[in-house]
Short mmCIF file of C-alpha atoms and ligand atoms in Angstrom, two decimals:
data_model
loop_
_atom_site.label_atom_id
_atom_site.label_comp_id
_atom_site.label_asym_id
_atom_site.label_seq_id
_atom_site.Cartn_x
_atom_site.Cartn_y
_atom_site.Cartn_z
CA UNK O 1 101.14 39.22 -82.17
CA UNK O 2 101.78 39.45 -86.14
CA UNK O 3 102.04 43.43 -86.98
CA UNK O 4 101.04 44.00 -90.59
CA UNK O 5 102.32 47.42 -92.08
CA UNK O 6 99.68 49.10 -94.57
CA UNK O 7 100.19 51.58 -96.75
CA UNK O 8 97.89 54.02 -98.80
CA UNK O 9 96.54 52.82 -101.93
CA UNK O 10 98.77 54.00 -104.84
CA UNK O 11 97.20 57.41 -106.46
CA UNK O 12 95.65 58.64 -103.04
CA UNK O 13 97.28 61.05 -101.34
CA UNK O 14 97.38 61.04 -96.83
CA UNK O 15 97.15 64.62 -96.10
CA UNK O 16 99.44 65.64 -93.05
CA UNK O 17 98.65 68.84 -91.69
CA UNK O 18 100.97 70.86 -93.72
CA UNK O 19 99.47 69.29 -96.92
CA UNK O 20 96.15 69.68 -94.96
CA UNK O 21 96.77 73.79 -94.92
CA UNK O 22 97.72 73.91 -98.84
CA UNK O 23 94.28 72.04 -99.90
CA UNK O 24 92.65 74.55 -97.47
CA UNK O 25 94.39 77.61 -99.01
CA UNK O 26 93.60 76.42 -102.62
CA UNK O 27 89.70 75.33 -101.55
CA UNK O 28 89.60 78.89 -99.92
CA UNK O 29 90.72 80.53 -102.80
CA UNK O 30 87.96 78.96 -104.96
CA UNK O 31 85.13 78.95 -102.82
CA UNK O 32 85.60 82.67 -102.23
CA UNK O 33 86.29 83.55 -106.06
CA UNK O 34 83.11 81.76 -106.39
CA UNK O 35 80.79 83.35 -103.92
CA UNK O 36 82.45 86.62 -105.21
CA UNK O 37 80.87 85.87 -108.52
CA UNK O 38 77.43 85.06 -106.99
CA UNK O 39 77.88 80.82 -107.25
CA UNK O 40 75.93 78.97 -104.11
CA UNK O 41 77.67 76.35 -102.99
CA UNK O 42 76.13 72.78 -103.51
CA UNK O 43 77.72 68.64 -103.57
CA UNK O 44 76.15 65.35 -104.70
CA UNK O 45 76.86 61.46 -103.53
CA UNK O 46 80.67 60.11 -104.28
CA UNK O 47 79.29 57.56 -106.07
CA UNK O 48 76.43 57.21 -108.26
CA UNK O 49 74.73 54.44 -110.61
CA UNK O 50 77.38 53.01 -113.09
CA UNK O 51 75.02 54.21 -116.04
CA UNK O 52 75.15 57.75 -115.20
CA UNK O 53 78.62 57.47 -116.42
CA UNK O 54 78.56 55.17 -119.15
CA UNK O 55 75.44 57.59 -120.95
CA UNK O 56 77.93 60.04 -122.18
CA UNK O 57 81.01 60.96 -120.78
CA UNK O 58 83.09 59.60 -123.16
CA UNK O 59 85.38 56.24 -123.67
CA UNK O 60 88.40 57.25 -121.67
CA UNK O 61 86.37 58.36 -118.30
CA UNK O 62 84.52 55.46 -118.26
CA UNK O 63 87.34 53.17 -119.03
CA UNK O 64 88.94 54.21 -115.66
CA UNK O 65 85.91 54.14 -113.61
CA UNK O 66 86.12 52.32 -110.12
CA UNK O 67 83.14 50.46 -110.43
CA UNK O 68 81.46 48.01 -107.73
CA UNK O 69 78.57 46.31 -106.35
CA UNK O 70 77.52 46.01 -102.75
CA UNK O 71 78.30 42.55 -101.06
CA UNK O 72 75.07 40.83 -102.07
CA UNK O 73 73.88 43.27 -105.05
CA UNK O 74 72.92 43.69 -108.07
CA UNK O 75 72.92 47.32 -109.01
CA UNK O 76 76.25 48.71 -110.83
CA UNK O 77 77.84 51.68 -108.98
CA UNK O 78 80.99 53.64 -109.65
CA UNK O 79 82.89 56.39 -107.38
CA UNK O 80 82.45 59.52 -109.03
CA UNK O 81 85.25 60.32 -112.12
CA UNK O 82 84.02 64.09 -112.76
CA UNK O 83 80.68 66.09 -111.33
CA UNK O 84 78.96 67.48 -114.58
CA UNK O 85 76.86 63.97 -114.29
CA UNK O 86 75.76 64.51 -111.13
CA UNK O 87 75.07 68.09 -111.65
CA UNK O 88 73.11 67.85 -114.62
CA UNK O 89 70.89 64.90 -113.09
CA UNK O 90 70.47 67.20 -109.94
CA UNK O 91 69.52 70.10 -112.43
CA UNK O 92 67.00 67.88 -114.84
CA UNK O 93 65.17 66.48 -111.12
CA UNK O 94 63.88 70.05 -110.72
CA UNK O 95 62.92 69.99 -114.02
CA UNK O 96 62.02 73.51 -114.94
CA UNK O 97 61.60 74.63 -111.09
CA UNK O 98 64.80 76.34 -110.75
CA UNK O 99 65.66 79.66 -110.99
CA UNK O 100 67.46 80.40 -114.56
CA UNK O 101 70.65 80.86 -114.56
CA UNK O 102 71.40 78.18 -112.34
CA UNK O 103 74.87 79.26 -110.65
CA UNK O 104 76.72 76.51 -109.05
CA UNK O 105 79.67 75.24 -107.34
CA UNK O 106 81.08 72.47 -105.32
CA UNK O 107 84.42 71.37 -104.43
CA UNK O 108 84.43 67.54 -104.12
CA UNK O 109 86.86 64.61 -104.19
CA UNK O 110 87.14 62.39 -107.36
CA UNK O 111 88.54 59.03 -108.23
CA UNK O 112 89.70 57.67 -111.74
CA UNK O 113 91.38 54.71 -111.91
CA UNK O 114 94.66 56.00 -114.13
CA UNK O 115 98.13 55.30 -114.22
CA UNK O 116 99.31 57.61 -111.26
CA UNK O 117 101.98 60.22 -112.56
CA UNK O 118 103.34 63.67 -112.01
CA UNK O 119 99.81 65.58 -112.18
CA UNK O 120 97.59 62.40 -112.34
CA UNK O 121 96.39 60.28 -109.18
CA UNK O 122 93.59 58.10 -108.48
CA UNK O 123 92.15 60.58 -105.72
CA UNK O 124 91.79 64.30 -106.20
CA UNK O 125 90.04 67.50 -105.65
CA UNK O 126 88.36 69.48 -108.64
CA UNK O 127 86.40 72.71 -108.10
CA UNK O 128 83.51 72.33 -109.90
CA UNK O 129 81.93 75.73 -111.67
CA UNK O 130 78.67 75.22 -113.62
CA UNK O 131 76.20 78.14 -115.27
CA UNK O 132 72.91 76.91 -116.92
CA UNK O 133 70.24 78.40 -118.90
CA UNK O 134 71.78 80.88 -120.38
CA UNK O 135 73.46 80.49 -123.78
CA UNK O 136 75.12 83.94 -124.26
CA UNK O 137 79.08 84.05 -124.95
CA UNK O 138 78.68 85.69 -122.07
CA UNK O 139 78.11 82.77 -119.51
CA UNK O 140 81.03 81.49 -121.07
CA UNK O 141 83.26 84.27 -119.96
CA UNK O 142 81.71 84.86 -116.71
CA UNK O 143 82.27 80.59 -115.47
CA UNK O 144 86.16 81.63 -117.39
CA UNK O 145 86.38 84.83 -115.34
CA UNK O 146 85.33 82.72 -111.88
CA UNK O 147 88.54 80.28 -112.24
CA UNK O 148 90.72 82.91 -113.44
CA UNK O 149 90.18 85.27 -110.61
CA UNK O 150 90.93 82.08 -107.92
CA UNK O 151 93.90 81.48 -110.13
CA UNK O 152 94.97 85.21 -109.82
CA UNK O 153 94.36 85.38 -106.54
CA UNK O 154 96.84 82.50 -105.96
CA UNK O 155 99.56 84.39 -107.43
CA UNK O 156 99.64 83.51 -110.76
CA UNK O 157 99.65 85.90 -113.67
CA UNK O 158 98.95 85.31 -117.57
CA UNK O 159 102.22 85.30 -118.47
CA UNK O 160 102.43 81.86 -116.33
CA UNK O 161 98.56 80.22 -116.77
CA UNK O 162 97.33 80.78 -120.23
CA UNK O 163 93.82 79.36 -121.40
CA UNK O 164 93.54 77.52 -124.73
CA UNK O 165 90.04 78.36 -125.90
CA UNK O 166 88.26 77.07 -129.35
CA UNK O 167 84.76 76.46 -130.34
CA UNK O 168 83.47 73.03 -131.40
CA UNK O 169 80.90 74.66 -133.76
CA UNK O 170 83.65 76.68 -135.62
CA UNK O 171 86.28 73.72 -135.90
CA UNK O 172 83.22 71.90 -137.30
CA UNK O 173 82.07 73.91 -139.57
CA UNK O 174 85.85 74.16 -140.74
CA UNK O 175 86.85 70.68 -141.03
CA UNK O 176 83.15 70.30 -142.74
CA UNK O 177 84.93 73.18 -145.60
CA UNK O 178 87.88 71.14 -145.69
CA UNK O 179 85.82 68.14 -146.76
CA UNK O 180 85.64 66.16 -143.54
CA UNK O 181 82.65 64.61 -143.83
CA UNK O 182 79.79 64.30 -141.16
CA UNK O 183 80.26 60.76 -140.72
CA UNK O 184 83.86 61.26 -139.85
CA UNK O 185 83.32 64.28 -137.77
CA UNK O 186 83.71 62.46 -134.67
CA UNK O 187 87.14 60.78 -135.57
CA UNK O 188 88.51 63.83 -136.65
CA UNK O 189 87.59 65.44 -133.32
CA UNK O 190 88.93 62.26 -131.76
CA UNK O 191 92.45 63.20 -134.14
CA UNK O 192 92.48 66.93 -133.40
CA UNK O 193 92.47 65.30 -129.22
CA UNK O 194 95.34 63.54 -129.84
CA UNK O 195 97.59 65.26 -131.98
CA UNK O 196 100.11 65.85 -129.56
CA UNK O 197 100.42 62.17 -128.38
CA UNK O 198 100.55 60.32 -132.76
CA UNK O 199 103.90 60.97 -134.41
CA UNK O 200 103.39 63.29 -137.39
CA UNK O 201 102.72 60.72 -139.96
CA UNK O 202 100.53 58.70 -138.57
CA UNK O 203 98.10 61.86 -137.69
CA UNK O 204 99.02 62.58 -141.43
CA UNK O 205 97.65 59.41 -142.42
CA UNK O 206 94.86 58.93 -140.26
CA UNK O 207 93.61 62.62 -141.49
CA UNK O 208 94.04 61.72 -144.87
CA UNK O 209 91.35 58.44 -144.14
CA UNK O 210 88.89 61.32 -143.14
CA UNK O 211 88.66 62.47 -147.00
CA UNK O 212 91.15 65.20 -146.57
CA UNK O 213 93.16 65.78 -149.97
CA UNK O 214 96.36 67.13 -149.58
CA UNK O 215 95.33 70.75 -149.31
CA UNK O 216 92.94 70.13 -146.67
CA UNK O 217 95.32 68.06 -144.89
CA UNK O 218 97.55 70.88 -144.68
CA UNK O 219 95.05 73.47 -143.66
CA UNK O 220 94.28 70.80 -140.62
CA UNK O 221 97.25 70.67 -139.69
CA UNK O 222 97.81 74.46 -139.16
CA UNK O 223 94.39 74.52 -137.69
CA UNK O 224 95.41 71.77 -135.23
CA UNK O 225 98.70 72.76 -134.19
CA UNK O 226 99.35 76.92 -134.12
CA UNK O 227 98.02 78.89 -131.10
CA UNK O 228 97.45 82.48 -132.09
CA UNK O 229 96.65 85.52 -130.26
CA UNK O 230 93.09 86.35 -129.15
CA UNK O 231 93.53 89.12 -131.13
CA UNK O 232 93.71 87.15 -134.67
CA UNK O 233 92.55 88.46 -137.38
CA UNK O 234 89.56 85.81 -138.83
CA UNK O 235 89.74 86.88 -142.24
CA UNK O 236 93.21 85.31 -142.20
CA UNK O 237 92.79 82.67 -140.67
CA UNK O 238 90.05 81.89 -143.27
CA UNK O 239 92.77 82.94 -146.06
CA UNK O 240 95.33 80.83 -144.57
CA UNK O 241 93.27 77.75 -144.05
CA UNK O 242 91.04 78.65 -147.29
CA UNK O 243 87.89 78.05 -145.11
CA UNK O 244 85.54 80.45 -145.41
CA UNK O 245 85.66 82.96 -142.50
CA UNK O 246 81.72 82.61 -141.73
CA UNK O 247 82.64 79.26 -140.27
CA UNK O 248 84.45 80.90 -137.99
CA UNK O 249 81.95 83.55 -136.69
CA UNK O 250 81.15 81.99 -133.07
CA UNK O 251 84.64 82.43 -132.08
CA UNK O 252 84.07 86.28 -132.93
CA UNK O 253 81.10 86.12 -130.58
CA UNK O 254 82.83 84.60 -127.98
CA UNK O 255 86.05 87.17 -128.15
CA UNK O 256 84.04 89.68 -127.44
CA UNK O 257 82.70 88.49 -124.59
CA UNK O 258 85.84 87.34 -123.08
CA UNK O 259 87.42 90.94 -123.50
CA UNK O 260 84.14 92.24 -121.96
CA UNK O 261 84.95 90.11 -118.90
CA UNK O 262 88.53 91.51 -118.86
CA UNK O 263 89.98 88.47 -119.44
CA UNK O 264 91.00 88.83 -123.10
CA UNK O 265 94.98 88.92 -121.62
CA UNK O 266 94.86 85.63 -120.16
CA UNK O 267 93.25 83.68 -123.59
CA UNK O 268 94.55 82.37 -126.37
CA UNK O 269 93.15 80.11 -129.39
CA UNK O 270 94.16 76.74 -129.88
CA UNK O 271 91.99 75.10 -132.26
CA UNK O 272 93.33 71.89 -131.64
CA UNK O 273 91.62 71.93 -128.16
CA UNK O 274 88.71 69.44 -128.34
CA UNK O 275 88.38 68.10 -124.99
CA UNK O 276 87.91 64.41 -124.60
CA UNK O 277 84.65 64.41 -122.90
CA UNK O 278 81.96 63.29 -125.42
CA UNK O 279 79.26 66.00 -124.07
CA UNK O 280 80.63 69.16 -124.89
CA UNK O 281 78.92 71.20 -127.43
CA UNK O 282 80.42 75.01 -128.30
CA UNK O 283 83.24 76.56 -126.62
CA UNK O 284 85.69 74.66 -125.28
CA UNK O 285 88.89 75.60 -123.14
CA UNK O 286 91.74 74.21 -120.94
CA UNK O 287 93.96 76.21 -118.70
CA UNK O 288 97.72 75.47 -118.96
CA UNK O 289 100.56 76.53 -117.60
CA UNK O 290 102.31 78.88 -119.97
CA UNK O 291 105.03 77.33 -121.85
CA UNK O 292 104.94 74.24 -119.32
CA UNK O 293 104.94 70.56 -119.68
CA UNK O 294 102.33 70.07 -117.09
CA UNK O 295 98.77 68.87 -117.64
CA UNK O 296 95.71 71.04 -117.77
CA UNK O 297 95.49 72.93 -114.76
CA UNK O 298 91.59 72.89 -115.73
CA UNK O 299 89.23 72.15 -118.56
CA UNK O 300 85.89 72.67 -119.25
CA UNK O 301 83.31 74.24 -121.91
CA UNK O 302 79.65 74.03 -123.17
CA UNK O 303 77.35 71.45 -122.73
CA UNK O 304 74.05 72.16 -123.76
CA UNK O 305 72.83 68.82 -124.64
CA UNK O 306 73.04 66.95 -121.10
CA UNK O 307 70.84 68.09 -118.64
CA UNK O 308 68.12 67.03 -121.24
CA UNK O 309 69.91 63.52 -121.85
CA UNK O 310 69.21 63.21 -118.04
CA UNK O 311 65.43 63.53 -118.56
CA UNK O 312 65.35 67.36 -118.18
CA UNK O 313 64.11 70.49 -120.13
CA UNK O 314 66.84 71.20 -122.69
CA UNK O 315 69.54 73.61 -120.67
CA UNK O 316 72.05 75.36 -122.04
CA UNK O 317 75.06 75.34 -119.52
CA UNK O 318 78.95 75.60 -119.34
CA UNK O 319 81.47 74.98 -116.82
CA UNK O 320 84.41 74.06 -115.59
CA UNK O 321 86.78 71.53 -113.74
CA UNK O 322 90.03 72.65 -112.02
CA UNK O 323 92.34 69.96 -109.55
CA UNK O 324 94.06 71.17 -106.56
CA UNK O 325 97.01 68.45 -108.33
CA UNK O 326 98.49 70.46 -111.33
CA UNK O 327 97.44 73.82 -109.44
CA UNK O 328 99.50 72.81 -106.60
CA UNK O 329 102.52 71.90 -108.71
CA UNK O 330 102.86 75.02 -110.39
CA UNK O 331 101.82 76.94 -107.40
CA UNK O 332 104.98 74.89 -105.61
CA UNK O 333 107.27 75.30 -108.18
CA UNK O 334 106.82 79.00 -108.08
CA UNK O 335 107.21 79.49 -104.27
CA UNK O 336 103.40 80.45 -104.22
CA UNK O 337 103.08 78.33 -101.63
CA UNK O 338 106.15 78.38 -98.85
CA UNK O 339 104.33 80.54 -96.80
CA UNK O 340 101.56 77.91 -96.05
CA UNK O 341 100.89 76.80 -92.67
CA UNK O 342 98.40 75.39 -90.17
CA UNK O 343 96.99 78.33 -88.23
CA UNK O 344 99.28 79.42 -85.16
CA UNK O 345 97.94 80.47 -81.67
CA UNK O 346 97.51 83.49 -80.75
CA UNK O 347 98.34 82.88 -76.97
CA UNK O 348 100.35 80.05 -75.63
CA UNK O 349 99.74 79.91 -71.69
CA UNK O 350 102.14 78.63 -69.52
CA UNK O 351 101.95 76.48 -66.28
CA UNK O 352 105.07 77.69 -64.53
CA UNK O 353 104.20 76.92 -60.61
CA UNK O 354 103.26 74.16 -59.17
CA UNK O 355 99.30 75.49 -58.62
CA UNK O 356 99.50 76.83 -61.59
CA UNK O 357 97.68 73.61 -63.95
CA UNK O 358 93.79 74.61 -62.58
CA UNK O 359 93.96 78.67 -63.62
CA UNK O 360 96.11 78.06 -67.14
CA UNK O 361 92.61 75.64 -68.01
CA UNK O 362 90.33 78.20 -66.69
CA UNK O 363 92.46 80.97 -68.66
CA UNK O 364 92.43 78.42 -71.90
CA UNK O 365 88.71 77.80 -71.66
CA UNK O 366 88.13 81.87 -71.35
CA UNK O 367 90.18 82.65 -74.36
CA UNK O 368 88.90 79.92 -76.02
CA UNK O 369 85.37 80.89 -75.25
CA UNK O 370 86.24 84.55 -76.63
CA UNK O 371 87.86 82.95 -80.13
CA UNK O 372 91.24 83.50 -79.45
CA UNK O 373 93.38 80.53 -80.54
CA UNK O 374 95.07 79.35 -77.70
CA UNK O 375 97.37 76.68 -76.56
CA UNK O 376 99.25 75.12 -73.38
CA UNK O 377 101.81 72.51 -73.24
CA UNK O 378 101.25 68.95 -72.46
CA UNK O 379 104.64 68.46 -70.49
CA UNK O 380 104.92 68.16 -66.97
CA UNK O 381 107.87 70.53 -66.83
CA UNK O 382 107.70 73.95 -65.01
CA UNK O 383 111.01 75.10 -66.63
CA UNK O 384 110.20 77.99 -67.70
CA UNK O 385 112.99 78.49 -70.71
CA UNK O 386 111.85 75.21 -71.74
CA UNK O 387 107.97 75.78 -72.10
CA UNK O 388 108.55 79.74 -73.85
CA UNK O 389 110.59 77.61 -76.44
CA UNK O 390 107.43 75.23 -76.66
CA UNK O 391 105.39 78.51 -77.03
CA UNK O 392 108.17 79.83 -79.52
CA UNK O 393 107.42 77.04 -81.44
CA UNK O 394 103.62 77.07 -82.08
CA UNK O 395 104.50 80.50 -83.34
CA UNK O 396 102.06 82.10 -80.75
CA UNK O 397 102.26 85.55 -80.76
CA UNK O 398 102.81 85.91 -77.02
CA UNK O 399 103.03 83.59 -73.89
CA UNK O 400 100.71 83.68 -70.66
CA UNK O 401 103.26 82.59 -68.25
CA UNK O 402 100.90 81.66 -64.38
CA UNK O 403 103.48 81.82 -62.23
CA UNK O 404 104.52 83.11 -58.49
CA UNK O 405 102.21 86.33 -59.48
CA UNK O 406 99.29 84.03 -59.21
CA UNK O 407 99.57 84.80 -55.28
CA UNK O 408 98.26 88.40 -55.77
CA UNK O 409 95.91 87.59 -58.81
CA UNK O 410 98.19 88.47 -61.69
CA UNK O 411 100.15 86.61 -64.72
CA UNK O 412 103.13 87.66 -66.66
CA UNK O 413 102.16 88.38 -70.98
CA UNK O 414 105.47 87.99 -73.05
CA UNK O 415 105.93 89.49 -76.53
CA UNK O 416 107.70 86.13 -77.86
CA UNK O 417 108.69 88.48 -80.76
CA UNK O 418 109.66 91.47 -79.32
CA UNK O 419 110.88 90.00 -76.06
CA UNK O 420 108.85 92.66 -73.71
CA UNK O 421 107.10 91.36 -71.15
CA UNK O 422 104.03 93.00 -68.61
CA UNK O 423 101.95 91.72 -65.57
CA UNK O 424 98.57 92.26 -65.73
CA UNK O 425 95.17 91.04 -63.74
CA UNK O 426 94.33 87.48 -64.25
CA UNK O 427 90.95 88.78 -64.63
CA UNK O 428 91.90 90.87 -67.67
CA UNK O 429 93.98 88.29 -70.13
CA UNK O 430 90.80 87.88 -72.10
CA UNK O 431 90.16 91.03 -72.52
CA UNK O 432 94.01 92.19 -73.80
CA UNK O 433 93.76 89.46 -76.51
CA UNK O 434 90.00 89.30 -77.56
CA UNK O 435 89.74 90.08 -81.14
CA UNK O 436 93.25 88.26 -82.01
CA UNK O 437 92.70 86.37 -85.17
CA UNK O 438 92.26 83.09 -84.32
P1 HAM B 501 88.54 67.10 -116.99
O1 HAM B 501 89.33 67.76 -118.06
O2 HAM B 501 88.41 65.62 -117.05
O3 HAM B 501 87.12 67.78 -116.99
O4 HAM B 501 89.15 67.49 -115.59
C1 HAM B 501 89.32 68.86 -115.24
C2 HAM B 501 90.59 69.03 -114.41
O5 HAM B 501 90.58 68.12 -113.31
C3 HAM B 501 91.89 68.70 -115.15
O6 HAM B 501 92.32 69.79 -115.92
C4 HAM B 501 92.82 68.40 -113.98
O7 HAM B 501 93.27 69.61 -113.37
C5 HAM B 501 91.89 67.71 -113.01
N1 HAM B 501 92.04 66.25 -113.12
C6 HAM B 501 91.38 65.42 -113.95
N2 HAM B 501 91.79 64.14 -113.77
C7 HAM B 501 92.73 64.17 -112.81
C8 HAM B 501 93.54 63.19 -112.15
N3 HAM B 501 93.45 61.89 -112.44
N4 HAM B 501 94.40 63.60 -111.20
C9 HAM B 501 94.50 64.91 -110.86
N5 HAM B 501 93.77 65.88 -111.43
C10 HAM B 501 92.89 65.52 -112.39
C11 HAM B 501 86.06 67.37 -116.20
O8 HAM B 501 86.17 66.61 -115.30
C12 HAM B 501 84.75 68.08 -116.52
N6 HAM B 501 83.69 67.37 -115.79
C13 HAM B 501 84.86 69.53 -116.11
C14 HAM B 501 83.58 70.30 -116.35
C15 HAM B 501 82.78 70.84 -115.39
N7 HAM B 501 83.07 70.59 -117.52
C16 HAM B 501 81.95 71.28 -117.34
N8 HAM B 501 81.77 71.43 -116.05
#
């Protein structure tokens, strides 16, 4: 017989059961931040019509798209890149039926077809947290204040994840003062995205195609490029850039709703955050690691215009996307994760006479029954050193050990920590560990 080896494909991930307990303890840490903040849980198909992409998520999504047809077909389909398609569709079928404001999450796996690198693979998980119907600042902070707490909760702290917020509308209306005109609006959005990846003259020049004189072309460059406190003062900024400081009124709006969430010490603007999703509307924000190289740890903002692209009343709504990839890179680097573990046993029970096999199943089935994590070994040995190093090694809190004592209805319980050891009635084992987290 030929053996074939196979391997995973490249940008997927096999999750071993360590790996298996870090997804669980990241998942559990955003499903509870978002029950906590009154988000039902909901999921869609992993794939969906090819269109539903290629309406308007913008060139670089659907560009890595794994598209396909079913042997036979006709009909376009790609596994899903991001949810907010899905999501809105689901929200315009109900049309106006739905309770306003829709609060949703969902926690599903993704697939984009990119170059696999340090952050980036072809396969991943992205919490998914979505508001609708309400257009208030204050949905904005809320969705904001649902990733941050899972983030906190996790371990980190502002001074190591820091979100980069702006406003579309603002940077609009700014460029528009600088003499961008509407035609070129989207390119210069598409040049404020990628500022970080052109060498300086070449954004210089291709900023200076959008009308800019040299004036304005500095002013968009400090726009672009400095980060400043939550705390800025707008009149300067309007001084410094010479735009004038109504333009930059929704970002006063949405400052003081993020301190009324109590998550003004986590925020930052960075004006040069556009997002490179076509459908996003108002505010806009990324999460980073502070000071780091990494990528966004999430991203999201408004999108008030999709749900009615996809047939629906017109919705306001915001949201956003965070992957268990970045978030478990920084997480790892920090040591926020070396605890991690699959779940240990409470009991491991012991075989350690020859009639011992038929009562350590009945005792495993009654613990078992009660929800106490239990365990036995598999090995035929009765050495009893041997199996309470077996038990050591589950990291069970104590051993059931069915030995000679069996003869007058008794087994031996040993502290594997502490060492102690006490017989007790058969009868009573599952009542001495009931209530033992499982
Ligand atoms: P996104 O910026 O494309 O937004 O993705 C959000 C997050 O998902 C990223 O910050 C990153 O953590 C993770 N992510 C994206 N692509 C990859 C990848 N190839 N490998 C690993 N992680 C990745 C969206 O997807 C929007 N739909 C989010 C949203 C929800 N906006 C409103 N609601």
């Amino acid at each position: 017989m030929t053996t074939r080896t196979f391997q995973a494909p490249k940008g997927t991930r096999d999750f071993y059961p360590e790996d298996m307990a870090v997804r669980r303890r990241i998942e559990s840490a955003w499903r509870n931040a978002s029950v906590l903040h009154g988000f039902e849980e909901i999921e869609g198909p992993s794939f969906e019509h090819l269109d539903l992409y290629t309406v308007k998520s913008g060139e670089s999504i659907v560009s890595e798209l794994f598209s396909f047809r079913r042997a036979g077909g006709t009909d376009d389909y790609a596994l899903r890149p991001e949810f907010t398609p899905t999501l809105a569709r689901m929200v315009a079928a109900k049309g106006g039926s739905l309770q306003r404001p829709v609060k949703w999450f969902a926690i599903p796996s993704h697939f984009r077809a990119e170059r696999p690198q340090r952050g980036r693979l072809r396969e991943f998980v992205q919490w998914n947290v979505d508001m609708l119907g309400l257009d208030e600042p204050s949905a904005d902070a809320e969705v904001l204040a649902t990733g941050l707490s899972a983030i906190d909760a996790l371990g980190l702290r502002p001074d190591v994840a820091t979100v980069r917020v702006s406003h579309r509308d603002a940077v609009g209306r700014a460029l528009a003062a600088l003499g961008v005109h509407e035609d070129s609006m989207p390119a210069a959005f598409q040049l404020l995205d990628r500022r970080d990846k052109l060498p300086p003259e070449v954004f210089g020049e291709r900023a200076s195609a959008l009308g800019l004189d040299a004036d304005g072309l500095a002013a968009f460059d400090r726009l672009a490029r400095t980060r400043r406190p939550l705390s800025a003062d707008l009149q300067e900024l309007a001084s410094e850039t010479g735009v004038p400081v109504e333009a930059f009124a929704p970002m006063a709006d949405l400052r003081d709703a993020l301190e009324d969430a109590g998550i003004a010490d986590w925020c930052e603007w960075d004006l040069g955050i556009v997002r490179g999703l076509a459908y996003y509307t108002g505010t806009v924000f990324e999460v980073h690691e502070t000071g780091g190289t990494e990528r966004a740890i999430a991203g999201g903002g408004r999108y008030d215009g999709l749900v009615e692209l996809m047939g629906g009343p017109p919705t306001s709504a915001v949201g956003f996307g965070m992957g268990d990839v970045v978030l478990g890179l920084v997480l790892r680097d920090r040591g926020l994760l070396d605890d991690v573990a699959p779940p240990k046993p409470a009991v491991f029970v012991i075989a350690a006479a020859e009639e011992a096999d038929r009562p350590v199943d009945r005792i495993l089935g009654a613990l078992r029954s009660a929800g106490v994590h239990a365990r036995r070994s598999y090995r035929s040995t009765r050495n009893v050193g041997k199996l309470l190093s077996e038990a050591g090694r589950s990291g069970a809190a104590h051993a059931v050990i069915v030995g000679r004592e069996l003869a007058e209805g008794n087994v031996v319980i040993k502290d594997l920590q502490g060492g102690t050891q006490e017989t007790i009635a058969i009868d009573d084992v599952v009542s001495r560990f009931r209530g033992e987290a499982p």
